[in-house]
mmCIF file of C-alpha atoms in Angstrom:
data_model
loop_
_atom_site.group_PDB
_atom_site.id
_atom_site.type_symbol
_atom_site.label_atom_id
_atom_site.label_comp_id
_atom_site.label_asym_id
_atom_site.label_seq_id
_atom_site.Cartn_x
_atom_site.Cartn_y
_atom_site.Cartn_z
ATOM 1 C CA MET H 1295 -5.083 26.887 -34.095
ATOM 2 C CA SER H 1296 -7.605 23.953 -33.240
ATOM 3 C CA VAL H 1297 -8.073 21.661 -30.019
ATOM 4 C CA ARG H 1298 -8.793 18.084 -29.914
ATOM 5 C CA PHE H 1299 -10.209 16.416 -26.708
ATOM 6 C CA VAL H 1300 -9.134 12.617 -26.183
ATOM 7 C CA VAL H 1301 -11.449 10.852 -24.027
ATOM 8 C CA GLY H 1302 -11.245 7.567 -22.259
ATOM 9 C CA ARG H 1303 -11.774 5.419 -19.115
ATOM 10 C CA ALA H 1304 -8.854 4.541 -16.824
ATOM 11 C CA GLY H 1305 -6.063 2.472 -18.596
ATOM 12 C CA SER H 1306 -7.108 3.368 -22.092
ATOM 13 C CA GLY H 1307 -3.962 4.644 -22.934
ATOM 14 C CA LYS H 1308 -4.508 8.530 -22.891
ATOM 15 C CA THR H 1309 -1.047 9.423 -21.273
ATOM 16 C CA LEU H 1310 0.761 6.828 -23.525
ATOM 17 C CA ARG H 1311 -1.039 8.633 -26.549
ATOM 18 C CA CYS H 1312 0.515 11.626 -25.668
ATOM 19 C CA LEU H 1313 4.280 10.410 -24.796
ATOM 20 C CA GLU H 1314 4.152 8.527 -28.242
ATOM 21 C CA ALA H 1315 3.072 11.607 -30.243
ATOM 22 C CA ILE H 1316 5.869 13.561 -28.797
ATOM 23 C CA ARG H 1317 8.486 10.810 -29.091
ATOM 24 C CA ALA H 1318 7.287 10.635 -32.710
ATOM 25 C CA ARG H 1319 8.079 14.077 -33.066
ATOM 26 C CA LEU H 1320 11.432 14.164 -31.391
ATOM 27 C CA ARG H 1321 12.591 11.057 -33.521
ATOM 28 C CA GLU H 1322 11.836 13.186 -36.763
ATOM 29 C CA ASP H 1323 14.080 15.981 -35.350
ATOM 30 C CA PRO H 1324 15.045 16.348 -31.629
ATOM 31 C CA VAL H 1325 16.131 19.850 -32.047
ATOM 32 C CA GLY H 1326 14.424 21.806 -34.875
ATOM 33 C CA GLY H 1327 10.648 22.248 -35.620
ATOM 34 C CA SER H 1328 7.831 23.437 -34.003
ATOM 35 C CA ARG H 1329 8.203 23.674 -30.186
ATOM 36 C CA LEU H 1330 6.434 20.691 -28.411
ATOM 37 C CA LEU H 1331 4.769 21.613 -25.007
ATOM 38 C CA LEU H 1332 3.504 18.855 -22.606
ATOM 39 C CA LEU H 1333 1.386 20.584 -19.801
ATOM 40 C CA VAL H 1334 0.687 18.266 -16.873
ATOM 41 C CA PRO H 1335 -0.169 18.867 -12.893
ATOM 42 C CA GLU H 1336 2.848 20.267 -10.886
ATOM 43 C CA GLN H 1337 3.194 16.947 -8.992
ATOM 44 C CA ALA H 1338 3.367 14.871 -12.320
ATOM 45 C CA SER H 1339 6.095 17.018 -14.570
ATOM 46 C CA PHE H 1340 9.082 15.205 -13.167
ATOM 47 C CA GLN H 1341 7.830 11.596 -13.735
ATOM 48 C CA MET H 1342 6.578 12.780 -17.243
ATOM 49 C CA GLU H 1343 9.812 14.383 -18.136
ATOM 50 C CA ARG H 1344 11.624 11.235 -16.878
ATOM 51 C CA ALA H 1345 9.514 9.062 -19.255
ATOM 52 C CA LEU H 1346 10.535 11.069 -22.198
ATOM 53 C CA ILE H 1347 14.254 11.159 -21.301
ATOM 54 C CA GLU H 1348 14.258 7.327 -20.783
ATOM 55 C CA THR H 1349 12.996 6.693 -24.210
ATOM 56 C CA PRO H 1350 15.760 4.291 -25.395
ATOM 57 C CA ASP H 1351 16.274 5.457 -29.055
ATOM 58 C CA LEU H 1352 16.387 9.398 -28.123
ATOM 59 C CA ALA H 1353 19.870 10.330 -27.001
ATOM 60 C CA GLY H 1354 18.716 13.997 -26.113
ATOM 61 C CA PHE H 1355 16.503 16.864 -27.356
ATOM 62 C CA THR H 1356 15.665 20.530 -26.811
ATOM 63 C CA ARG H 1357 12.428 21.265 -28.624
ATOM 64 C CA CYS H 1358 10.159 19.631 -25.975
ATOM 65 C CA GLN H 1359 9.302 21.206 -22.773
ATOM 66 C CA VAL H 1360 7.222 19.268 -19.741
ATOM 67 C CA LEU H 1361 5.180 22.290 -17.818
ATOM 68 C CA SER H 1362 2.977 23.027 -15.202
ATOM 69 C CA PHE H 1363 0.430 25.952 -15.245
ATOM 70 C CA GLN H 1364 2.937 27.844 -13.152
ATOM 71 C CA ARG H 1365 6.060 27.043 -14.821
ATOM 72 C CA LEU H 1366 3.966 27.998 -18.261
ATOM 73 C CA ALA H 1367 3.476 31.310 -16.746
ATOM 74 C CA TYR H 1368 6.974 31.719 -15.778
ATOM 75 C CA ARG H 1369 8.187 30.981 -19.345
ATOM 76 C CA ILE H 1370 5.519 33.517 -20.631
ATOM 77 C CA PHE H 1371 7.087 36.139 -18.453
ATOM 78 C CA THR H 1372 10.580 35.243 -19.416
ATOM 79 C CA ASP H 1373 9.576 35.690 -23.149
ATOM 80 C CA THR H 1374 7.718 38.709 -22.626
ATOM 81 C CA GLY H 1375 9.831 40.501 -20.234
ATOM 82 C CA ALA H 1376 9.184 42.432 -16.677
ATOM 83 C CA ASP H 1377 9.076 39.078 -14.637
ATOM 84 C CA PRO H 1378 6.823 40.060 -11.883
ATOM 85 C CA ARG H 1379 8.742 37.745 -9.437
ATOM 86 C CA ARG H 1380 11.658 40.246 -9.268
ATOM 87 C CA SER H 1381 9.380 43.139 -9.101
ATOM 88 C CA ASP H 1382 9.081 45.301 -5.792
ATOM 89 C CA GLN H 1383 5.444 45.492 -6.263
ATOM 90 C CA THR H 1384 4.901 41.847 -5.801
ATOM 91 C CA ILE H 1385 3.803 40.778 -2.322
ATOM 92 C CA GLY H 1386 4.546 37.456 -0.714
ATOM 93 C CA SER H 1387 2.733 35.061 1.388
ATOM 94 C CA LEU H 1388 3.846 36.946 4.455
ATOM 95 C CA GLY H 1389 2.888 40.220 2.686
ATOM 96 C CA ARG H 1390 -0.539 38.949 2.340
ATOM 97 C CA LEU H 1391 -0.898 37.823 6.047
ATOM 98 C CA MET H 1392 0.262 41.348 7.334
ATOM 99 C CA LEU H 1393 -1.973 43.128 4.628
ATOM 100 C CA LEU H 1394 -5.062 40.955 6.013
ATOM 101 C CA ARG H 1395 -4.386 41.809 9.441
ATOM 102 C CA ARG H 1396 -4.415 45.275 8.475
ATOM 103 C CA ILE H 1397 -7.598 45.251 6.664
ATOM 104 C CA ILE H 1398 -9.540 43.221 9.408
ATOM 105 C CA ARG H 1399 -8.453 45.995 12.041
ATOM 106 C CA GLN H 1400 -9.847 48.535 9.442
ATOM 107 C CA GLN H 1401 -12.990 46.786 8.873
ATOM 108 C CA ARG H 1402 -13.561 45.410 12.323
ATOM 109 C CA PRO H 1403 -16.672 47.700 13.181
ATOM 110 C CA HIS H 1404 -18.125 46.499 9.846
ATOM 111 C CA LEU H 1405 -17.967 42.601 10.191
ATOM 112 C CA MET H 1406 -20.867 40.885 11.528
ATOM 113 C CA LEU H 1407 -18.858 37.732 12.625
ATOM 114 C CA LEU H 1408 -15.264 37.443 11.856
ATOM 115 C CA GLY H 1409 -14.778 40.932 14.050
ATOM 116 C CA GLY H 1410 -15.295 38.970 17.215
ATOM 117 C CA VAL H 1411 -12.758 36.512 16.515
ATOM 118 C CA ALA H 1412 -10.196 38.655 14.530
ATOM 119 C CA ASP H 1413 -7.635 37.765 17.250
ATOM 120 C CA LYS H 1414 -7.968 34.182 17.402
ATOM 121 C CA PRO H 1415 -4.969 31.899 16.093
ATOM 122 C CA GLY H 1416 -5.146 30.742 12.631
ATOM 123 C CA LEU H 1417 -7.848 33.067 11.370
ATOM 124 C CA ILE H 1418 -5.599 35.189 9.244
ATOM 125 C CA ARG H 1419 -4.066 32.110 7.783
ATOM 126 C CA GLY H 1420 -7.507 30.740 6.880
ATOM 127 C CA LEU H 1421 -8.597 33.742 5.291
ATOM 128 C CA SER H 1422 -5.409 33.874 3.345
ATOM 129 C CA ALA H 1423 -6.146 30.465 2.055
ATOM 130 C CA ALA H 1424 -9.862 31.521 1.031
ATOM 131 C CA ILE H 1425 -8.833 34.376 -0.780
ATOM 132 C CA ASP H 1426 -6.078 32.768 -2.754
ATOM 133 C CA GLU H 1427 -8.667 30.267 -3.844
ATOM 134 C CA LEU H 1428 -11.049 32.863 -4.797
ATOM 135 C CA MET H 1429 -8.258 34.411 -6.817
ATOM 136 C CA ARG H 1430 -7.180 31.408 -8.454
ATOM 137 C CA ALA H 1431 -10.894 30.885 -9.491
ATOM 138 C CA ASN H 1432 -11.188 34.347 -10.953
ATOM 139 C CA ALA H 1433 -14.145 34.928 -8.657
ATOM 140 C CA THR H 1434 -14.976 38.594 -8.260
ATOM 141 C CA PRO H 1435 -16.580 39.955 -4.876
ATOM 142 C CA GLU H 1436 -19.828 40.593 -6.836
ATOM 143 C CA GLN H 1437 -19.857 36.809 -7.694
ATOM 144 C CA VAL H 1438 -19.183 35.826 -4.226
ATOM 145 C CA ALA H 1439 -21.902 38.166 -2.949
ATOM 146 C CA GLU H 1440 -24.449 36.543 -5.557
ATOM 147 C CA VAL H 1441 -23.632 32.932 -4.136
ATOM 148 C CA LEU H 1442 -24.557 34.532 -0.892
ATOM 149 C CA GLU H 1443 -27.934 35.641 -1.721
ATOM 150 C CA GLN H 1444 -28.797 32.504 -3.781
ATOM 151 C CA ARG H 1445 -27.302 29.553 -1.408
ATOM 152 C CA CYS H 1446 -27.759 31.096 2.034
ATOM 153 C CA PRO H 1447 -31.102 32.324 2.724
ATOM 154 C CA ASP H 1448 -32.017 30.409 5.509
ATOM 155 C CA GLN H 1449 -28.322 30.213 7.022
ATOM 156 C CA PRO H 1450 -27.542 33.208 8.827
ATOM 157 C CA ILE H 1451 -23.940 32.227 10.435
ATOM 158 C CA VAL H 1452 -22.747 30.922 6.934
ATOM 159 C CA ALA H 1453 -24.359 34.031 5.343
ATOM 160 C CA ALA H 1454 -22.631 36.363 7.983
ATOM 161 C CA ARG H 1455 -19.508 34.609 7.409
ATOM 162 C CA ILE H 1456 -19.495 35.099 3.389
ATOM 163 C CA ALA H 1457 -20.600 38.426 3.896
ATOM 164 C CA ASP H 1458 -17.383 39.086 5.986
ATOM 165 C CA LEU H 1459 -15.439 37.487 3.538
ATOM 166 C CA THR H 1460 -17.003 39.298 0.577
ATOM 167 C CA ARG H 1461 -15.804 42.436 2.575
ATOM 168 C CA ILE H 1462 -12.295 41.701 3.236
ATOM 169 C CA TYR H 1463 -11.782 40.226 -0.406
ATOM 170 C CA ARG H 1464 -13.151 43.602 -1.822
ATOM 171 C CA ALA H 1465 -10.614 45.628 0.151
ATOM 172 C CA TYR H 1466 -7.754 43.311 -0.512
ATOM 173 C CA LEU H 1467 -8.251 43.623 -4.158
ATOM 174 C CA ASP H 1468 -8.840 47.445 -3.797
ATOM 175 C CA TYR H 1469 -5.411 47.496 -2.513
ATOM 176 C CA LEU H 1470 -3.871 45.452 -5.055
ATOM 177 C CA ALA H 1471 -5.548 47.395 -7.919
ATOM 178 C CA ALA H 1472 -3.372 50.399 -6.995
ATOM 179 C CA ASP H 1473 0.170 49.226 -7.770
ATOM 180 C CA ARG H 1474 0.663 45.822 -5.930
ATOM 181 C CA LEU H 1475 0.354 42.169 -7.314
ATOM 182 C CA ASP H 1476 -0.250 39.075 -5.369
ATOM 183 C CA PRO H 1477 1.624 35.683 -6.569
ATOM 184 C CA ALA H 1478 -1.975 34.086 -7.182
ATOM 185 C CA GLN H 1479 -2.420 36.531 -9.699
ATOM 186 C CA TYR H 1480 0.505 35.201 -12.153
ATOM 187 C CA LEU H 1481 -1.646 32.937 -14.464
ATOM 188 C CA THR H 1482 -3.883 35.874 -15.002
ATOM 189 C CA LEU H 1483 -0.983 38.063 -15.854
ATOM 190 C CA ALA H 1484 0.467 35.308 -17.992
ATOM 191 C CA ALA H 1485 -2.872 34.810 -20.044
ATOM 192 C CA GLU H 1486 -2.897 38.592 -20.492
ATOM 193 C CA ARG H 1487 0.619 38.620 -21.955
ATOM 194 C CA ALA H 1488 0.152 35.365 -23.948
ATOM 195 C CA ASP H 1489 -1.019 37.338 -26.993
ATOM 196 C CA GLN H 1490 2.595 38.884 -27.173
ATOM 197 C CA CYS H 1491 4.500 35.733 -26.601
ATOM 198 C CA GLY H 1492 6.149 34.552 -29.781
ATOM 199 C CA TRP H 1493 7.658 31.574 -27.948
ATOM 200 C CA LEU H 1494 4.049 30.050 -28.429
ATOM 201 C CA ASP H 1495 3.532 30.583 -31.794
ATOM 202 C CA GLY H 1496 3.086 27.406 -33.941
ATOM 203 C CA ALA H 1497 3.699 25.140 -30.807
ATOM 204 C CA GLU H 1498 2.116 21.615 -30.569
ATOM 205 C CA VAL H 1499 0.507 21.345 -27.158
ATOM 206 C CA TRP H 1500 -0.645 18.303 -25.079
ATOM 207 C CA VAL H 1501 -2.606 18.445 -21.728
ATOM 208 C CA ASP H 1502 -2.856 15.239 -19.671
ATOM 209 C CA GLY H 1503 -3.487 14.399 -16.046
ATOM 210 C CA PHE H 1504 -6.168 17.074 -14.950
ATOM 211 C CA ALA H 1505 -9.524 16.478 -13.603
ATOM 212 C CA GLY H 1506 -10.606 20.141 -13.390
ATOM 213 C CA PHE H 1507 -9.143 23.585 -14.061
ATOM 214 C CA THR H 1508 -9.311 26.727 -12.108
ATOM 215 C CA GLY H 1509 -10.726 30.074 -13.907
ATOM 216 C CA GLN H 1510 -7.261 31.167 -14.087
ATOM 217 C CA GLU H 1511 -6.108 28.197 -15.768
ATOM 218 C CA LEU H 1512 -8.870 27.937 -18.049
ATOM 219 C CA ASP H 1513 -8.203 31.734 -19.203
ATOM 220 C CA LEU H 1514 -4.583 30.693 -19.790
ATOM 221 C CA LEU H 1515 -5.012 27.506 -21.795
ATOM 222 C CA THR H 1516 -7.610 29.397 -24.091
ATOM 223 C CA ALA H 1517 -4.703 31.889 -24.441
ATOM 224 C CA VAL H 1518 -2.397 29.156 -25.383
ATOM 225 C CA ALA H 1519 -4.976 27.694 -27.724
ATOM 226 C CA ARG H 1520 -5.164 30.893 -29.466
ATOM 227 C CA ARG H 1521 -1.624 30.991 -30.574
ATOM 228 C CA ALA H 1522 -0.564 27.640 -30.771
ATOM 229 C CA ALA H 1523 -0.901 25.210 -33.817
ATOM 230 C CA THR H 1524 -2.811 22.315 -32.121
ATOM 231 C CA VAL H 1525 -3.587 21.482 -28.688
ATOM 232 C CA GLU H 1526 -4.684 17.819 -27.511
ATOM 233 C CA ILE H 1527 -6.403 17.670 -24.224
ATOM 234 C CA THR H 1528 -7.103 14.196 -22.512
ATOM 235 C CA MET H 1529 -10.077 13.663 -20.310
ATOM 236 C CA LEU H 1530 -10.813 10.812 -18.131
ATOM 237 C CA LEU H 1531 -14.669 10.012 -18.816
ATOM 238 C CA ASP H 1532 -16.582 7.511 -20.542
ATOM 239 C CA PRO H 1533 -16.362 7.650 -24.418
ATOM 240 C CA ALA H 1534 -19.853 6.902 -24.887
ATOM 241 C CA ALA H 1535 -21.036 9.864 -22.518
ATOM 242 C CA SER H 1536 -23.142 12.607 -23.970
ATOM 243 C CA ALA H 1537 -20.736 15.315 -22.441
ATOM 244 C CA VAL H 1538 -18.144 14.260 -24.975
ATOM 245 C CA THR H 1539 -20.112 16.695 -27.431
ATOM 246 C CA ALA H 1540 -22.470 18.516 -25.454
ATOM 247 C CA LEU H 1541 -22.485 22.242 -24.748
ATOM 248 C CA GLU H 1542 -24.336 22.248 -21.603
ATOM 249 C CA LEU H 1543 -24.879 19.579 -18.687
ATOM 250 C CA PRO H 1544 -27.630 19.570 -15.871
ATOM 251 C CA GLU H 1545 -26.201 20.748 -12.642
ATOM 252 C CA LEU H 1546 -27.549 17.518 -10.903
ATOM 253 C CA SER H 1547 -25.799 14.333 -12.440
ATOM 254 C CA PHE H 1548 -25.224 11.024 -10.647
ATOM 255 C CA SER H 1549 -22.537 10.044 -13.260
ATOM 256 C CA LEU H 1550 -19.440 8.488 -12.090
ATOM 257 C CA PHE H 1551 -17.236 10.941 -14.190
ATOM 258 C CA ARG H 1552 -19.660 14.195 -13.542
ATOM 259 C CA ARG H 1553 -16.639 16.320 -12.672
ATOM 260 C CA THR H 1554 -14.558 15.553 -15.504
ATOM 261 C CA GLU H 1555 -17.683 15.737 -17.734
ATOM 262 C CA HIS H 1556 -18.604 19.179 -16.493
ATOM 263 C CA THR H 1557 -14.636 20.157 -16.943
ATOM 264 C CA LEU H 1558 -15.061 19.145 -20.501
ATOM 265 C CA VAL H 1559 -18.142 21.267 -21.420
ATOM 266 C CA ARG H 1560 -16.450 24.388 -19.530
ATOM 267 C CA LEU H 1561 -13.519 23.827 -21.518
ATOM 268 C CA ARG H 1562 -15.598 23.521 -24.928
ATOM 269 C CA GLN H 1563 -17.596 26.833 -24.118
ATOM 270 C CA HIS H 1564 -14.416 28.563 -23.294
ATOM 271 C CA PHE H 1565 -12.788 27.734 -26.744
ATOM 272 C CA THR H 1566 -16.049 28.551 -28.500
ATOM 273 C CA ALA H 1567 -16.361 31.824 -26.996
ATOM 274 C CA ALA H 1568 -12.691 32.655 -27.985
ATOM 275 C CA GLY H 1569 -13.183 31.535 -31.365
ATOM 276 C CA VAL H 1570 -10.714 28.478 -31.405
ATOM 277 C CA PRO H 1571 -11.904 25.898 -33.441
ATOM 278 C CA ILE H 1572 -12.743 22.419 -31.967
ATOM 279 C CA ASP H 1573 -11.923 18.982 -33.872
ATOM 280 C CA GLU H 1574 -13.822 15.948 -33.787
ATOM 281 C CA PRO H 1575 -13.133 14.015 -30.254
ATOM 282 C CA VAL H 1576 -10.971 10.893 -30.128
ATOM 283 C CA ARG H 1577 -12.459 8.402 -28.189
ATOM 284 C CA LEU H 1578 -10.492 5.642 -26.601
ATOM 285 C CA ARG H 1579 -12.721 2.758 -25.850
ATOM 286 C CA GLU H 1580 -10.140 -0.185 -24.825
ATOM 287 C CA THR H 1581 -8.605 -0.547 -21.616
ATOM 288 C CA HIS H 1582 -4.890 -2.237 -21.483
ATOM 289 C CA PHE H 1583 -4.728 -3.163 -18.073
ATOM 290 C CA ARG H 1584 -2.158 -6.134 -17.379
ATOM 291 C CA SER H 1585 -4.437 -7.652 -14.804
ATOM 292 C CA PRO H 1586 -7.826 -9.064 -16.244
ATOM 293 C CA LEU H 1587 -9.086 -8.383 -12.665
ATOM 294 C CA LEU H 1588 -8.300 -4.677 -12.795
ATOM 295 C CA THR H 1589 -10.060 -4.268 -16.120
ATOM 296 C CA GLN H 1590 -13.222 -5.926 -14.322
ATOM 297 C CA LEU H 1591 -12.771 -3.697 -11.429
ATOM 298 C CA GLU H 1592 -12.556 -0.734 -13.541
ATOM 299 C CA ALA H 1593 -15.686 -1.457 -15.700
ATOM 300 C CA HIS H 1594 -18.054 -2.654 -12.668
ATOM 301 C CA LEU H 1595 -16.665 -1.601 -9.170
ATOM 302 C CA PHE H 1596 -18.937 1.628 -8.881
ATOM 303 C CA ARG H 1597 -21.919 0.514 -10.901
ATOM 304 C CA SER H 1598 -25.061 -0.327 -8.571
ATOM 305 C CA LYS H 1599 -25.477 -3.457 -10.727
ATOM 306 C CA GLY H 1600 -22.167 -4.565 -12.045
ATOM 307 C CA GLU H 1601 -21.050 -7.914 -13.172
ATOM 308 C CA PRO H 1602 -19.442 -10.101 -10.330
ATOM 309 C CA VAL H 1603 -15.977 -9.594 -10.000
ATOM 310 C CA ARG H 1604 -13.888 -13.122 -9.965
ATOM 311 C CA PRO H 1605 -10.702 -12.925 -7.732
ATOM 312 C CA ASP H 1606 -7.559 -13.994 -9.371
ATOM 313 C CA GLY H 1607 -4.923 -13.363 -6.695
ATOM 314 C CA SER H 1608 -3.584 -10.242 -8.275
ATOM 315 C CA VAL H 1609 -5.625 -7.937 -6.297
ATOM 316 C CA ARG H 1610 -5.836 -8.068 -2.363
ATOM 317 C CA ILE H 1611 -8.201 -6.425 0.049
ATOM 318 C CA LEU H 1612 -7.097 -5.791 3.656
ATOM 319 C CA SER H 1613 -9.496 -5.036 6.414
ATOM 320 C CA LEU H 1614 -7.548 -3.191 9.268
ATOM 321 C CA PRO H 1615 -9.079 -1.607 12.433
ATOM 322 C CA ASP H 1616 -7.896 1.920 12.030
ATOM 323 C CA ARG H 1617 -5.499 4.440 9.938
ATOM 324 C CA ARG H 1618 -2.283 3.802 11.725
ATOM 325 C CA ALA H 1619 -2.622 -0.015 11.021
ATOM 326 C CA GLU H 1620 -3.308 0.859 7.308
ATOM 327 C CA VAL H 1621 -0.091 2.951 7.210
ATOM 328 C CA GLU H 1622 1.826 0.145 8.534
ATOM 329 C CA ALA H 1623 0.698 -2.414 6.574
ATOM 330 C CA ALA H 1624 1.359 -0.268 3.572
ATOM 331 C CA ALA H 1625 4.903 0.228 4.690
ATOM 332 C CA ALA H 1626 5.528 -3.268 5.394
ATOM 333 C CA GLU H 1627 3.962 -4.272 1.992
ATOM 334 C CA ILE H 1628 6.601 -1.781 0.258
ATOM 335 C CA GLN H 1629 9.372 -3.254 2.279
ATOM 336 C CA ARG H 1630 8.519 -6.777 1.293
ATOM 337 C CA LEU H 1631 8.333 -5.711 -2.195
ATOM 338 C CA VAL H 1632 11.738 -4.156 -2.278
ATOM 339 C CA ARG H 1633 13.596 -6.788 -0.376
ATOM 340 C CA THR H 1634 12.152 -10.084 -1.026
ATOM 341 C CA SER H 1635 9.853 -10.131 -3.809
ATOM 342 C CA ASP H 1636 11.253 -11.877 -6.937
ATOM 343 C CA PRO H 1637 12.292 -9.993 -8.748
ATOM 344 C CA PRO H 1638 12.388 -7.254 -6.269
ATOM 345 C CA LEU H 1639 10.984 -3.807 -7.144
ATOM 346 C CA ARG H 1640 12.660 -0.536 -7.019
ATOM 347 C CA TYR H 1641 10.531 2.193 -5.069
ATOM 348 C CA ARG H 1642 10.029 4.206 -8.277
ATOM 349 C CA ASP H 1643 7.902 1.029 -9.319
ATOM 350 C CA ILE H 1644 5.407 1.648 -6.407
ATOM 351 C CA ALA H 1645 2.577 3.894 -5.934
ATOM 352 C CA ILE H 1646 0.765 4.912 -3.021
ATOM 353 C CA ILE H 1647 -2.976 6.204 -3.901
ATOM 354 C CA VAL H 1648 -4.904 7.953 -0.793
ATOM 355 C CA ARG H 1649 -7.763 9.974 -0.567
ATOM 356 C CA ASP H 1650 -6.053 12.794 1.283
ATOM 357 C CA LEU H 1651 -2.354 12.945 1.593
ATOM 358 C CA GLU H 1652 -2.288 15.198 4.408
#
């Protein structure tokens, strides 16, 4: 078992490296040999699976699987038995809402802020979303209370809200501890069962496309690394950054890649604590954009003192009066590309990137 980090900026070929490594293994033997796993975000799993299937010289394969963390958990459940999705002890999203409503009714005399708005529309769903996020981060009520003491000494309204959330969260976990399971706990359960999962033994694993990991995902990835033969994790950051080999980073950082730098350091800390050896990182220093202007933009756009970017016609900037006009302009451009461009594009050749999809 070993872990290797592959670091590089946008366009340096991190995803292509994963795909080509898997294709090389499949060309050797598409059926036998060690298991090949590509772990990607849920929304990218179909795209990556299609990229492998469309490899011209691969007629088919069975030894490779493209998985999200949730699908990986289900695969571990299948191998170890007793799938919690088919258990009467698992409560669904509707069951969580009903249970939270009951807990608020019971705890109402002790709530400082939420008790007065317990009957307001949307409160229960907001609490459900907050508790779901806390559970996926593996945060305990004690950790939430610690944040309350450290961060909110001069903010009484925020402190009251967090104190109420902590009380409700503790009551919810106490109910689950008896004989119930929340779907948000699936990854934690999968991490616990990974040590008994023979399906992971000797597997080669590639992890691509993640900017960060929840606490549950970190635990599951560490459990997989203990059983797999090799794990290769790609991270989007400057290959010359000190974070590539650091064990600690300052809390305050103005780096463009601050989030992924802290993610890499957290990963290294988890693997080190679990006794998983970490190989020398691979640093991809060159970018491979087809447009020279994109290469310039990637290197200098977010620098306070970057080099001047010289337009070459491959990138256009549109200034529009409001969000609706932006959406209409994007839709019109997509229609033009698929109808009248030379040659016409297909919808699958076009990507729309937005800050907030909703």
